[in-house]
């Protein structure tokens, strides 16, 4: 949501990747940004201004003045209108001109007048990309604060394959979101640890004790907090998910013991922790070195795993916030309140398996947040992404309250 209401100027220079700028504009508008487009004369050969004008809902700017009526297209006012300027695709020619200050088209004069953050997404053939001149130009721009959204490897228009494909529009948007999260997010400057997913407790080289947690809720919380500018330390059990934001540092673990050790190491460096992992309560006393062969009945000797939440609750300082989850099937409020107190949490997020659409393996969740004072707030059934935003709101409030009390 960090791009909502932002004025974003998209500069399109003349390369085959110009067709992807249509998708970039759509992605930006979907996130609530207002978009204007400036094209180089050459770019019009690759994508029509009509397409981009329709998508951006603004006339396209190419010339210094409108040949029909002589109206002046002011690069200065465009430069000051923009909260961000993204040149995508940025050809080798445009990058070279940006680096040397050449101002022979509206895209370039606007760049020289822009006071906002500037992003470039290079797109060119692999040899042009690898040429020392291009590399130096990119370095020069980077040194001046331009954010380079690196080109990807792959098939190129020339038929060759290598580095030079423009980054995907979704990745360009992500880079812009990350930039604004880091500079403007409400949680800028805070570090938050998250545990997510299941843990696997090994029985032998091919078997384990696990649970149905997918990790989706924890990963959604991590992305939501990162989008608000927090540096996130995500400790994750085995899941199929990957992280999007560059503000998230992922530590992968398998067992409860490994999660416990990572959490104890990381928590002292954090302002808060959200413990959403479904940690196995027990692990086999021993992991067999070889696959266990079955001969009728078998008994597994289980020993308790360390309780991460309880240990962090003991270690927590007055300025740290600790949030837990409780997934219950019965006596929900009573059980959740018991965990809140026993683990010294600031609030607990309760989901009941009695509620349809809540819990593991679904995209939705229905939560009740219980505060340290015992007050419960019920939320309606929402997607896990929306639930993550509710949890992040409550966490932000709790962290702010602690800060003002200090
Ligand atoms: N938790 C943890 N380490 C454990 C067990 C639980 O950090 N070994 C955390 C969970 O991540 C969650 C909270 O404690 O935030 C409650 O987890 P839950 O499994 O519901 O609670 P338990 O204390 O294990 O109680 P029970 O399984 O008996 O319901």
Coordinates of C-alpha atoms and ligand atoms in Angstrom, one line a residue:
X1 CA 0.0 0.0 0.0
X2 CA 3.0 2.2 0.3
X3 CA 2.7 3.3 -3.4
X4 CA -1.0 4.4 -2.9
X5 CA -1.5 8.0 -3.9
X6 CA 2.1 8.4 -5.1
X7 CA 2.8 10.3 -8.3
X8 CA 4.9 8.1 -10.5
X9 CA 6.5 9.1 -13.7
X10 CA 7.3 6.3 -16.1
X11 CA 10.0 7.0 -18.7
X12 CA 10.0 4.7 -21.6
X13 CA 13.0 4.6 -23.9
X14 CA 13.3 2.8 -27.3
X15 CA 13.9 -0.9 -26.8
X16 CA 11.9 -4.1 -27.4
X17 CA 11.2 -4.3 -23.7
X18 CA 9.0 -1.2 -24.1
X19 CA 6.0 -3.5 -24.4
X20 CA 6.5 -4.5 -20.8
X21 CA 6.1 -0.9 -19.7
X22 CA 2.3 -1.4 -20.3
X23 CA 2.4 -4.1 -17.6
X24 CA 4.5 -1.9 -15.3
X25 CA 1.9 0.9 -15.6
X26 CA -0.9 -1.5 -14.8
X27 CA 0.9 -2.8 -11.7
X28 CA 1.6 0.7 -10.4
X29 CA -2.1 1.8 -10.9
X30 CA -3.3 -1.4 -9.3
X31 CA -1.4 -0.3 -6.2
X32 CA -3.1 3.0 -6.2
X33 CA -0.4 5.2 -7.8
X34 CA -1.1 8.0 -10.2
X35 CA 1.0 7.5 -13.4
X36 CA 2.2 9.8 -16.1
X37 CA 4.3 8.6 -19.0
X38 CA 7.1 10.2 -20.9
X39 CA 8.5 8.5 -23.9
X40 CA 11.5 9.1 -26.1
X41 CA 10.7 9.5 -29.8
X42 CA 12.3 6.1 -30.5
X43 CA 10.1 4.4 -27.9
X44 CA 7.0 5.2 -30.1
X45 CA 8.3 2.7 -32.6
X46 CA 8.0 -0.1 -30.0
X47 CA 4.7 0.6 -28.3
X48 CA 2.0 3.1 -29.2
X49 CA 1.4 6.1 -27.1
X50 CA -2.3 5.3 -27.3
X51 CA -1.8 2.0 -25.4
X52 CA 0.2 3.8 -22.6
X53 CA -2.2 6.8 -22.5
X54 CA -5.2 4.4 -22.1
X55 CA -3.5 2.5 -19.3
X56 CA -2.1 5.6 -17.4
X57 CA -5.3 7.6 -18.0
X58 CA -3.1 10.6 -19.0
X59 CA -1.8 11.9 -22.4
X60 CA 1.7 10.7 -23.2
X61 CA 4.4 13.2 -23.2
X62 CA 7.1 12.9 -26.0
X63 CA 7.9 16.4 -27.3
X64 CA 8.9 19.6 -25.6
X65 CA 5.8 21.2 -26.9
X66 CA 2.5 20.0 -28.5
X67 CA 2.9 20.4 -32.3
X68 CA -0.9 20.9 -32.6
X69 CA -1.3 23.9 -30.3
X70 CA 2.2 24.8 -29.2
X71 CA 1.5 24.1 -25.5
X72 CA 4.7 23.7 -23.6
X73 CA 5.4 20.3 -21.9
X74 CA 7.3 21.5 -18.8
X75 CA 9.9 19.0 -17.7
X76 CA 10.4 21.1 -14.6
X77 CA 6.8 20.8 -13.4
X78 CA 6.9 17.0 -14.4
X79 CA 10.0 16.6 -12.4
X80 CA 8.5 18.3 -9.3
X81 CA 5.1 16.5 -9.8
X82 CA 6.7 13.1 -9.5
X83 CA 7.3 11.3 -6.2
X84 CA 9.3 8.7 -8.2
X85 CA 10.7 8.5 -11.7
X86 CA 11.2 5.1 -13.2
X87 CA 12.9 4.7 -16.5
X88 CA 11.9 1.3 -17.9
X89 CA 13.2 0.1 -20.2
X90 CA 16.4 2.1 -19.9
X91 CA 18.4 1.5 -23.1
X92 CA 22.2 1.8 -23.2
X93 CA 21.8 5.1 -25.1
X94 CA 19.4 6.6 -22.5
X95 CA 21.6 5.4 -19.6
X96 CA 24.7 6.9 -21.2
X97 CA 22.9 10.2 -21.7
X98 CA 21.6 10.2 -18.1
X99 CA 25.1 9.6 -16.9
X100 CA 26.6 12.4 -18.9
X101 CA 23.8 14.9 -18.5
X102 CA 22.8 15.1 -22.2
X103 CA 19.3 16.6 -22.5
X104 CA 18.1 16.1 -26.0
X105 CA 14.6 14.7 -25.3
X106 CA 11.8 15.2 -22.7
X107 CA 12.6 12.0 -20.9
X108 CA 16.2 13.3 -20.3
X109 CA 15.4 16.9 -19.4
X110 CA 12.8 15.6 -16.9
X111 CA 15.5 13.4 -15.4
X112 CA 17.8 16.3 -15.0
X113 CA 15.0 18.3 -13.3
X114 CA 13.7 15.5 -11.1
X115 CA 14.1 15.9 -7.4
X116 CA 12.5 12.6 -6.5
X117 CA 14.1 9.1 -6.3
X118 CA 14.9 7.7 -9.7
X119 CA 14.9 4.1 -10.7
X120 CA 16.2 2.6 -13.9
X121 CA 15.5 -0.9 -15.4
X122 CA 18.2 -1.5 -18.0
X123 CA 17.3 -3.5 -21.1
X124 CA 19.7 -4.3 -23.9
X125 CA 21.6 -7.0 -25.7
X126 CA 24.1 -8.9 -23.6
X127 CA 27.3 -7.4 -25.1
X128 CA 26.0 -3.9 -24.7
X129 CA 25.1 -4.7 -21.1
X130 CA 28.6 -6.2 -20.4
X131 CA 30.4 -3.3 -22.2
X132 CA 32.7 -1.3 -19.8
X133 CA 31.0 1.9 -21.0
X134 CA 27.5 0.7 -19.9
X135 CA 28.9 -0.7 -16.7
X136 CA 30.6 2.6 -15.9
X137 CA 27.4 4.6 -16.7
X138 CA 25.3 2.4 -14.4
X139 CA 27.9 2.8 -11.7
X140 CA 28.0 6.6 -12.1
X141 CA 24.2 6.7 -11.9
X142 CA 24.2 4.5 -8.8
X143 CA 26.8 6.7 -7.1
X144 CA 24.4 9.6 -7.7
X145 CA 21.6 7.7 -5.9
X146 CA 19.8 6.2 -8.9
X147 CA 18.4 2.8 -8.0
X148 CA 19.2 0.2 -10.6
X149 CA 16.8 -2.6 -10.9
X150 CA 19.2 -5.1 -12.4
X151 CA 18.5 -6.8 -15.7
X152 CA 17.8 -10.5 -15.7
X153 CA 19.4 -13.4 -17.6
X154 CA 17.5 -15.0 -20.4
X155 CA 16.5 -15.1 -24.0
X156 CA 17.1 -11.7 -25.7
X157 CA 15.5 -10.1 -28.8
X158 CA 18.7 -10.7 -30.8
X159 CA 18.2 -14.4 -30.4
X160 CA 21.2 -14.6 -28.0
X161 CA 20.9 -15.6 -24.4
X162 CA 22.4 -13.8 -21.5
X163 CA 22.1 -10.8 -19.1
X164 CA 20.1 -7.9 -20.6
X165 CA 16.4 -8.7 -20.2
X166 CA 14.5 -6.0 -18.4
X167 CA 13.5 -7.0 -14.9
X168 CA 9.9 -8.2 -14.7
X169 CA 7.4 -5.3 -14.0
X170 CA 6.4 -7.0 -10.7
X171 CA 10.1 -6.9 -9.6
X172 CA 10.5 -3.2 -10.6
X173 CA 7.4 -2.4 -8.5
X174 CA 8.8 -4.4 -5.6
X175 CA 12.1 -2.5 -5.8
X176 CA 10.1 0.8 -5.7
X177 CA 8.0 -0.5 -2.8
X178 CA 11.1 -1.5 -0.9
X179 CA 12.6 1.9 -1.4
X180 CA 9.6 3.7 0.0
X181 CA 9.2 1.2 2.8
X182 CA 12.7 1.8 3.9
X183 CA 12.4 5.6 3.7
X184 CA 8.8 6.3 4.7
X185 CA 7.4 3.2 6.4
X186 CA 5.9 3.6 9.9
X187 CA 8.1 0.8 11.2
X188 CA 11.3 2.2 9.8
X189 CA 14.2 1.6 12.2
X190 CA 12.6 -1.3 14.0
X191 CA 13.7 -4.9 13.9
X192 CA 11.1 -7.7 14.2
X193 CA 11.5 -11.4 14.5
X194 CA 8.9 -13.8 13.1
X195 CA 8.8 -17.6 13.5
X196 CA 6.7 -19.4 10.8
X197 CA 5.7 -22.7 9.5
X198 CA 5.9 -26.2 11.0
X199 CA 8.8 -27.9 12.5
X200 CA 9.9 -31.4 11.5
X201 CA 11.2 -33.8 14.2
X202 CA 13.3 -36.5 12.6
X203 CA 12.5 -40.1 13.4
X204 CA 15.0 -41.6 11.0
X205 CA 16.7 -40.5 7.7
X206 CA 13.3 -40.6 5.8
X207 CA 10.6 -40.0 8.4
X208 CA 9.6 -37.1 10.7
X209 CA 6.9 -35.9 13.0
X210 CA 5.3 -32.7 11.5
X211 CA 2.0 -30.8 11.3
X212 CA -0.2 -29.2 8.7
X213 CA 1.0 -25.6 9.1
X214 CA 1.9 -24.2 5.7
X215 CA 3.6 -21.0 7.0
X216 CA 1.4 -18.8 4.9
X217 CA 0.2 -16.6 7.9
X218 CA 3.8 -16.1 9.1
X219 CA 5.1 -15.2 5.7
X220 CA 2.2 -12.8 5.2
X221 CA 3.0 -11.1 8.5
X222 CA 6.7 -10.8 7.5
X223 CA 5.8 -9.2 4.1
X224 CA 3.4 -6.8 5.8
X225 CA 5.8 -5.7 8.4
X226 CA 8.6 -5.2 5.8
X227 CA 6.2 -3.2 3.7
X228 CA 5.9 -0.8 6.7
X229 CA 9.7 -0.5 6.8
X230 CA 10.6 -3.0 9.5
X231 CA 13.8 -5.1 9.1
X232 CA 12.4 -8.6 9.5
X233 CA 14.2 -11.6 10.7
X234 CA 12.1 -14.6 9.5
X235 CA 12.9 -17.9 11.1
X236 CA 11.0 -20.5 9.1
X237 CA 10.4 -24.2 9.3
X238 CA 10.0 -26.2 6.0
X239 CA 7.5 -24.4 3.7
X240 CA 7.1 -23.9 0.0
X241 CA 7.1 -20.1 0.3
X242 CA 9.9 -17.6 -0.6
X243 CA 10.3 -14.0 0.5
X244 CA 9.7 -11.0 -1.7
X245 CA 10.9 -8.0 0.2
X246 CA 14.6 -7.2 0.5
X247 CA 13.9 -6.2 4.0
X248 CA 13.3 -9.8 5.1
X249 CA 16.2 -11.9 6.2
X250 CA 15.3 -15.6 6.0
X251 CA 16.8 -18.2 8.4
X252 CA 15.6 -21.7 7.4
X253 CA 15.4 -24.4 10.1
X254 CA 13.9 -27.8 10.3
X255 CA 13.4 -28.8 14.0
X256 CA 12.0 -27.1 17.0
X257 CA 15.5 -27.2 18.6
X258 CA 17.0 -25.4 15.6
X259 CA 14.2 -22.8 15.7
X260 CA 14.8 -22.3 19.4
X261 CA 18.5 -21.7 18.9
X262 CA 18.0 -19.3 16.1
X263 CA 15.3 -17.4 18.0
X264 CA 17.4 -17.1 21.2
X265 CA 20.3 -15.7 19.1
X266 CA 18.1 -13.2 17.1
X267 CA 15.5 -12.0 19.7
X268 CA 17.9 -9.9 21.8
X269 CA 18.6 -7.7 18.7
X270 CA 14.9 -7.1 18.0
X271 CA 12.2 -4.8 19.2
X272 CA 9.5 -7.4 18.8
X273 CA 8.8 -11.0 17.9
X274 CA 5.7 -12.6 16.4
X275 CA 5.7 -16.3 17.1
X276 CA 3.4 -17.8 14.5
X277 CA 5.2 -21.1 14.0
X278 CA 3.4 -24.4 14.8
X279 CA 6.3 -25.8 16.9
X280 CA 6.1 -29.5 17.6
X281 CA 5.8 -30.0 21.3
X282 CA 7.7 -33.3 21.2
X283 CA 10.6 -34.8 19.3
X284 CA 11.8 -38.4 19.2
X285 CA 14.4 -39.0 21.9
X286 CA 16.8 -40.2 19.3
X287 CA 16.9 -40.1 15.5
X288 CA 17.8 -43.5 14.1
X289 CA 20.9 -43.5 11.8
X290 CA 19.3 -45.9 9.4
X291 CA 15.8 -46.3 8.2
X292 CA 13.7 -48.1 10.8
X293 CA 12.4 -51.4 9.4
X294 CA 9.0 -52.3 10.6
X295 CA 8.4 -55.5 12.5
X296 CA 4.8 -55.2 13.8
X297 CA 4.2 -52.8 16.6
X298 CA 6.5 -50.0 17.5
X299 CA 6.8 -47.5 20.3
X300 CA 8.4 -44.1 19.8
X301 CA 9.9 -42.5 22.8
X302 CA 9.2 -38.7 22.7
X303 CA 10.8 -36.0 24.7
X304 CA 9.5 -32.4 25.1
X305 CA 10.9 -29.7 22.9
X306 CA 11.9 -26.4 24.4
X307 CA 9.1 -23.8 24.4
X308 CA 10.5 -20.9 22.4
X309 CA 7.7 -18.5 23.4
X310 CA 8.0 -19.2 27.1
X311 CA 11.8 -18.8 27.0
X312 CA 11.5 -15.5 25.1
X313 CA 8.8 -14.4 27.6
X314 CA 11.3 -14.9 30.4
X315 CA 14.1 -13.0 28.6
X316 CA 12.0 -10.2 27.2
X317 CA 13.0 -6.7 28.3
X318 CA 10.4 -3.9 29.2
X319 CA 10.8 -2.4 25.7
X320 CA 10.4 -5.6 23.7
X321 CA 7.0 -6.8 22.5
X322 CA 6.2 -10.4 22.3
X323 CA 3.2 -11.8 20.3
X324 CA 2.0 -15.4 20.3
X325 CA -0.6 -17.5 18.5
X326 CA -3.0 -20.0 19.9
X327 CA -4.7 -22.5 17.6
X328 CA -7.5 -24.1 19.6
X329 CA -10.3 -26.5 19.1
X330 CA -12.2 -26.1 22.4
X331 CA -12.3 -23.8 25.4
X332 CA -10.6 -21.2 23.1
X333 CA -10.7 -18.0 25.2
X334 CA -9.7 -19.8 28.4
X335 CA -6.8 -21.7 26.7
X336 CA -5.5 -18.6 24.9
X337 CA -5.6 -16.5 28.0
X338 CA -3.7 -19.2 29.9
X339 CA -0.9 -19.2 27.2
X340 CA -0.8 -15.4 27.1
X341 CA 0.0 -15.3 30.8
X342 CA 2.2 -18.4 31.0
X343 CA 4.4 -17.1 28.2
X344 CA 4.4 -13.4 29.3
X345 CA 3.0 -12.3 25.9
X346 CA 1.9 -8.7 25.1
X347 CA -1.0 -10.1 23.1
X348 CA -2.1 -13.4 21.6
X349 CA -3.7 -14.1 18.3
X350 CA -6.4 -16.8 18.7
X351 CA -7.7 -18.8 15.9
X352 CA -10.3 -21.5 16.5
X353 CA -10.5 -24.6 14.3
X354 CA -14.3 -24.4 15.1
X355 CA -14.5 -21.4 12.8
X356 CA -14.9 -22.4 9.1
X357 CA -12.0 -20.9 7.0
X358 CA -9.6 -20.5 9.9
X359 CA -6.3 -22.3 10.6
X360 CA -4.0 -24.4 8.5
X361 CA -4.1 -25.1 4.8
X362 CA -6.6 -22.3 3.9
X363 CA -6.1 -18.8 2.5
X364 CA -8.3 -17.2 5.1
X365 CA -8.3 -16.8 8.8
X366 CA -10.6 -15.5 11.5
X367 CA -8.8 -14.2 14.6
X368 CA -9.5 -12.8 18.0
X369 CA -6.7 -10.7 19.6
X370 CA -6.5 -10.9 23.3
X371 CA -4.4 -8.1 25.0
X372 CA -2.3 -8.4 28.2
X373 CA -5.3 -6.8 30.1
X374 CA -7.5 -9.7 28.9
X375 CA -9.6 -7.6 26.5
X376 CA -10.6 -9.5 23.4
X377 CA -11.1 -8.0 20.0
X378 CA -12.9 -10.2 17.4
X379 CA -12.2 -9.8 13.7
X380 CA -14.3 -11.1 10.8
X381 CA -13.2 -13.8 8.4
X382 CA -10.5 -12.2 6.1
X383 CA -7.7 -13.3 3.8
X384 CA -4.4 -14.1 5.5
X385 CA -2.9 -11.0 3.9
X386 CA -5.6 -8.8 5.4
X387 CA -5.3 -10.6 8.8
X388 CA -1.5 -9.8 8.6
X389 CA -2.3 -6.1 8.3
X390 CA -4.6 -6.3 11.4
X391 CA -1.9 -8.0 13.4
X392 CA 0.7 -5.4 12.1
X393 CA -1.6 -2.5 13.2
X394 CA -2.0 -4.0 16.7
X395 CA 1.8 -4.6 16.9
X396 CA 2.6 -1.1 15.8
X397 CA 0.2 0.3 18.4
X398 CA 1.7 -1.9 21.2
X399 CA 5.3 -1.0 20.2
X400 CA 4.4 2.8 20.1
X401 CA 2.8 2.6 23.5
X402 CA 5.9 1.0 25.0
X403 CA 8.1 3.6 23.4
X404 CA 6.1 6.5 24.7
X405 CA 6.1 5.0 28.2
X406 CA 10.0 4.7 28.2
Ligands
LIG1 N1 5.4 -22.0 20.8 C1 6.7 -21.9 20.8 N2 7.5 -23.0 21.1 C2 6.9 -24.2 21.4 C3 5.5 -24.3 21.4 C4 4.7 -23.2 21.1 O1 7.2 -20.9 20.5 N3 7.6 -25.3 21.7 C5 4.6 -20.8 20.6 C6 3.8 -20.9 19.3 O2 4.5 -20.4 18.2 C7 2.6 -20.0 19.6 C8 2.4 -20.2 21.1 O3 3.6 -20.7 21.6 O4 2.9 -18.6 19.4 C9 1.3 -21.2 21.5 O5 1.5 -22.4 20.8 P1 0.6 -23.6 21.0 O6 1.2 -24.8 20.3 O7 -0.8 -23.3 20.8 O8 0.8 -23.8 22.5 P2 1.4 -24.9 23.5 O9 2.0 -24.1 24.6 O10 2.3 -25.8 22.7 O11 0.1 -25.6 24.0 P3 -0.7 -26.8 23.4 O12 0.0 -27.4 22.3 O13 -0.7 -27.7 24.6 O14 -2.1 -26.3 23.1

